[in-house]
PDB file of C-alpha atoms in Angstrom:
ATOM      1  CA  MET A   1     145.165 -78.547 255.607  1.00 95.00           C
ATOM      2  CA  THR A   2     147.795 -81.106 254.683  1.00 95.00           C
ATOM      3  CA  GLU A   3     148.907 -79.033 251.703  1.00 96.00           C
ATOM      4  CA  VAL A   4     149.258 -75.950 253.926  1.00 97.00           C
ATOM      5  CA  PHE A   5     151.156 -77.962 256.542  1.00 96.00           C
ATOM      6  CA  LEU A   6     153.614 -79.386 254.010  1.00 97.00           C
ATOM      7  CA  ALA A   7     154.135 -76.125 252.108  1.00 96.00           C
ATOM      8  CA  SER A   8     154.617 -74.123 255.301  1.00 96.00           C
ATOM      9  CA  ARG A   9     157.162 -76.503 256.763  1.00 95.00           C
ATOM     10  CA  ALA A  10     159.098 -76.731 253.483  1.00 95.00           C
ATOM     11  CA  ALA A  11     159.269 -72.933 253.162  1.00 95.00           C
ATOM     12  CA  ALA A  12     159.933 -72.050 256.799  1.00 94.00           C
ATOM     13  CA  MET A  13     162.124 -74.991 257.788  1.00 95.00           C
ATOM     14  CA  PRO A  14     164.007 -76.359 254.776  1.00 94.00           C
ATOM     15  CA  TRP A  15     166.557 -77.844 257.185  1.00 93.00           C
ATOM     16  CA  LEU A  16     163.926 -80.034 258.871  1.00 92.00           C
ATOM     17  CA  PRO A  17     164.078 -83.681 257.769  1.00 89.00           C
ATOM     18  CA  ARG A  18     160.941 -85.080 256.111  1.00 91.00           C
ATOM     19  CA  ILE A  19     160.140 -88.138 258.167  1.00 92.00           C
ATOM     20  CA  HIS A  20     156.837 -88.987 256.435  1.00 94.00           C
ATOM     21  CA  GLY A  21     155.570 -88.783 252.876  1.00 94.00           C
ATOM     22  CA  ASP A  22     152.590 -86.706 251.778  1.00 94.00           C
ATOM     23  CA  GLU A  23     150.045 -89.537 252.081  1.00 95.00           C
ATOM     24  CA  ASP A  24     151.232 -90.517 255.569  1.00 96.00           C
ATOM     25  CA  THR A  25     151.035 -86.868 256.605  1.00 96.00           C
ATOM     26  CA  ARG A  26     147.499 -86.599 255.196  1.00 96.00           C
ATOM     27  CA  ALA A  27     146.489 -89.750 257.096  1.00 97.00           C
ATOM     28  CA  TRP A  28     148.027 -88.381 260.317  1.00 96.00           C
ATOM     29  CA  ILE A  29     146.121 -85.092 260.019  1.00 96.00           C
ATOM     30  CA  THR A  30     142.883 -86.867 259.039  1.00 96.00           C
ATOM     31  CA  HIS A  31     142.961 -89.739 261.531  1.00 97.00           C
ATOM     32  CA  VAL A  32     145.008 -88.397 264.442  1.00 95.00           C
ATOM     33  CA  VAL A  33     145.200 -84.595 264.575  1.00 95.00           C
ATOM     34  CA  LEU A  34     141.611 -83.724 263.702  1.00 95.00           C
ATOM     35  CA  PRO A  35     139.768 -86.386 265.736  1.00 95.00           C
ATOM     36  CA  THR A  36     141.870 -85.865 268.869  1.00 94.00           C
ATOM     37  CA  SER A  37     141.899 -82.059 268.842  1.00 95.00           C
ATOM     38  CA  THR A  38     140.007 -79.884 271.277  1.00 94.00           C
ATOM     39  CA  ALA A  39     139.292 -77.342 268.519  1.00 96.00           C
ATOM     40  CA  VAL A  40     140.391 -76.496 264.973  1.00 97.00           C
ATOM     41  CA  TRP A  41     140.227 -73.140 263.194  1.00 98.00           C
ATOM     42  CA  VAL A  42     140.700 -72.763 259.446  1.00 97.00           C
ATOM     43  CA  ALA A  43     141.308 -69.458 257.664  1.00 97.00           C
ATOM     44  CA  GLU A  44     140.031 -69.380 254.075  1.00 97.00           C
ATOM     45  CA  ASP A  45     140.037 -66.826 251.308  1.00 95.00           C
ATOM     46  CA  ALA A  46     136.825 -65.696 249.567  1.00 95.00           C
ATOM     47  CA  GLY A  47     137.049 -68.674 247.209  1.00 96.00           C
ATOM     48  CA  GLY A  48     137.300 -71.220 250.010  1.00 95.00           C
ATOM     49  CA  GLU A  49     141.042 -71.871 249.622  1.00 95.00           C
ATOM     50  CA  VAL A  50     142.707 -72.740 252.935  1.00 96.00           C
ATOM     51  CA  LEU A  51     145.205 -70.047 253.936  1.00 97.00           C
ATOM     52  CA  GLY A  52     146.080 -71.404 257.362  1.00 97.00           C
ATOM     53  CA  PHE A  53     144.880 -73.305 260.378  1.00 98.00           C
ATOM     54  CA  ALA A  54     145.322 -73.633 264.126  1.00 98.00           C
ATOM     55  CA  VAL A  55     144.771 -76.731 266.252  1.00 98.00           C
ATOM     56  CA  LEU A  56     144.208 -76.777 270.000  1.00 97.00           C
ATOM     57  CA  ALA A  57     144.982 -80.046 271.789  1.00 95.00           C
ATOM     58  CA  GLY A  58     144.464 -81.106 275.364  1.00 92.00           C
ATOM     59  CA  GLY A  59     142.486 -77.964 276.090  1.00 92.00           C
ATOM     60  CA  ASP A  60     145.520 -75.701 276.521  1.00 96.00           C
ATOM     61  CA  GLU A  61     148.217 -76.602 273.979  1.00 97.00           C
ATOM     62  CA  LEU A  62     148.498 -74.920 270.612  1.00 98.00           C
ATOM     63  CA  ASP A  63     149.478 -78.073 268.765  1.00 96.00           C
ATOM     64  CA  GLN A  64     149.588 -76.671 265.214  1.00 96.00           C
ATOM     65  CA  LEU A  65     149.519 -73.224 263.624  1.00 98.00           C
ATOM     66  CA  TYR A  66     150.524 -73.142 259.968  1.00 97.00           C
ATOM     67  CA  LEU A  67     150.005 -70.653 257.153  1.00 97.00           C
ATOM     68  CA  ARG A  68     150.403 -71.037 253.437  1.00 97.00           C
ATOM     69  CA  PRO A  69     153.728 -69.362 252.546  1.00 96.00           C
ATOM     70  CA  ASP A  70     151.988 -66.767 250.345  1.00 95.00           C
ATOM     71  CA  SER A  71     149.683 -65.836 253.253  1.00 94.00           C
ATOM     72  CA  LEU A  72     152.341 -64.639 255.669  1.00 91.00           C
ATOM     73  CA  ARG A  73     152.363 -61.129 257.124  1.00 91.00           C
ATOM     74  CA  ARG A  74     148.692 -60.497 256.418  1.00 93.00           C
ATOM     75  CA  GLY A  75     147.425 -60.852 259.994  1.00 94.00           C
ATOM     76  CA  ILE A  76     146.025 -64.345 259.452  1.00 97.00           C
ATOM     77  CA  GLY A  77     148.285 -66.003 262.023  1.00 97.00           C
ATOM     78  CA  SER A  78     147.456 -63.288 264.555  1.00 97.00           C
ATOM     79  CA  ARG A  79     143.721 -63.782 263.968  1.00 98.00           C
ATOM     80  CA  LEU A  80     144.039 -67.554 264.341  1.00 98.00           C
ATOM     81  CA  LEU A  81     146.021 -67.086 267.544  1.00 98.00           C
ATOM     82  CA  ALA A  82     143.338 -64.698 268.846  1.00 97.00           C
ATOM     83  CA  GLU A  83     140.714 -67.413 268.261  1.00 97.00           C
ATOM     84  CA  VAL A  84     142.795 -69.898 270.214  1.00 97.00           C
ATOM     85  CA  ARG A  85     143.276 -67.448 273.074  1.00 97.00           C
ATOM     86  CA  GLY A  86     139.540 -66.784 273.161  1.00 96.00           C
ATOM     87  CA  ALA A  87     138.814 -70.493 273.498  1.00 96.00           C
ATOM     88  CA  VAL A  88     141.185 -71.137 276.404  1.00 96.00           C
ATOM     89  CA  ASP A  89     140.503 -69.988 279.934  1.00 94.00           C
ATOM     90  CA  GLY A  90     144.061 -69.770 281.231  1.00 96.00           C
ATOM     91  CA  PRO A  91     147.623 -70.301 280.027  1.00 98.00           C
ATOM     92  CA  ILE A  92     148.464 -71.735 276.601  1.00 98.00           C
ATOM     93  CA  GLY A  93     151.576 -73.747 275.848  1.00 98.00           C
ATOM     94  CA  LEU A  94     153.251 -74.685 272.580  1.00 98.00           C
ATOM     95  CA  TYR A  95     156.466 -76.133 271.182  1.00 97.00           C
ATOM     96  CA  VAL A  96     158.573 -74.540 268.443  1.00 97.00           C
ATOM     97  CA  PHE A  97     161.773 -75.840 266.898  1.00 97.00           C
ATOM     98  CA  ARG A  98     164.664 -73.742 268.204  1.00 97.00           C
ATOM     99  CA  ARG A  99     165.915 -72.977 264.695  1.00 96.00           C
ATOM    100  CA  ASN A 100     162.506 -71.696 263.564  1.00 97.00           C
ATOM    101  CA  ALA A 101     163.411 -68.065 264.249  1.00 96.00           C
ATOM    102  CA  ALA A 102     160.378 -66.616 262.440  1.00 95.00           C
ATOM    103  CA  ALA A 103     157.893 -68.656 264.485  1.00 97.00           C
ATOM    104  CA  ARG A 104     159.710 -67.877 267.705  1.00 98.00           C
ATOM    105  CA  ALA A 105     159.630 -64.159 266.914  1.00 97.00           C
ATOM    106  CA  PHE A 106     155.906 -64.381 266.073  1.00 97.00           C
ATOM    107  CA  TYR A 107     155.015 -66.004 269.397  1.00 98.00           C
ATOM    108  CA  GLU A 108     157.268 -63.692 271.379  1.00 98.00           C
ATOM    109  CA  ARG A 109     155.600 -60.660 269.725  1.00 97.00           C
ATOM    110  CA  HIS A 110     152.303 -62.095 270.935  1.00 98.00           C
ATOM    111  CA  GLY A 111     153.440 -62.353 274.555  1.00 97.00           C
ATOM    112  CA  PHE A 112     154.621 -65.962 274.744  1.00 98.00           C
ATOM    113  CA  THR A 113     157.659 -66.636 276.933  1.00 98.00           C
ATOM    114  CA  ALA A 114     160.205 -69.424 276.460  1.00 98.00           C
ATOM    115  CA  VAL A 115     160.081 -71.554 279.613  1.00 97.00           C
ATOM    116  CA  ALA A 116     161.930 -74.775 278.688  1.00 97.00           C
ATOM    117  CA  PHE A 117     164.463 -75.939 276.132  1.00 97.00           C
ATOM    118  CA  ASP A 118     164.639 -79.548 274.912  1.00 94.00           C
ATOM    119  CA  ASP A 119     167.380 -81.438 273.087  1.00 95.00           C
ATOM    120  CA  GLY A 120     165.005 -82.835 270.454  1.00 92.00           C
ATOM    121  CA  GLY A 121     164.443 -86.177 272.132  1.00 92.00           C
ATOM    122  CA  ARG A 122     160.705 -85.546 272.414  1.00 90.00           C
ATOM    123  CA  ASN A 123     160.001 -85.121 268.678  1.00 92.00           C
ATOM    124  CA  GLU A 124     160.348 -87.404 265.642  1.00 92.00           C
ATOM    125  CA  GLU A 125     162.755 -85.086 263.879  1.00 94.00           C
ATOM    126  CA  ASN A 126     165.158 -85.109 266.867  1.00 93.00           C
ATOM    127  CA  GLU A 127     165.300 -81.331 266.454  1.00 96.00           C
ATOM    128  CA  PRO A 128     165.882 -79.216 269.588  1.00 97.00           C
ATOM    129  CA  ASP A 129     162.803 -77.251 270.517  1.00 97.00           C
ATOM    130  CA  VAL A 130     161.496 -74.658 272.927  1.00 97.00           C
ATOM    131  CA  PHE A 131     158.361 -74.791 275.061  1.00 98.00           C
ATOM    132  CA  TYR A 132     156.563 -71.446 275.178  1.00 98.00           C
ATOM    133  CA  ARG A 133     153.789 -70.343 277.521  1.00 98.00           C
ATOM    134  CA  TRP A 134     151.345 -67.470 277.344  1.00 98.00           C
ATOM    135  CA  THR A 135     149.431 -66.406 280.414  1.00 96.00           C
ATOM    136  CA  PRO A 136     146.453 -64.046 280.147  1.00 92.00           C
TER     137      PRO A 136
END
């Protein structure tokens, strides 16, 4: 999952500063993200290689959804998002960096609406973001 996370961010957001090294990121996913998540879904190919993953936190926040760069536009993100929607009984919220146009377009295509804009003060990267909400 860490490799997918790092590769996805590097490909989709080359402008985003790298605050943590690979090992710190692996430790964060292993010791913070996974144990504190409500649910985690992992998409794999036939050989067991991780293609992407989605993480639900707090019961109604899509905290992470990342795909390997070579797995884009194959329906994997849509299938992961469908799993998340099926697990939540009510609205789902998520944050996306404002400059991440591809992610914003993906969520908007799937019915999410931008409801709040932040100046970046709430994230480590100090990158302005958008809070999206989907309501069934």
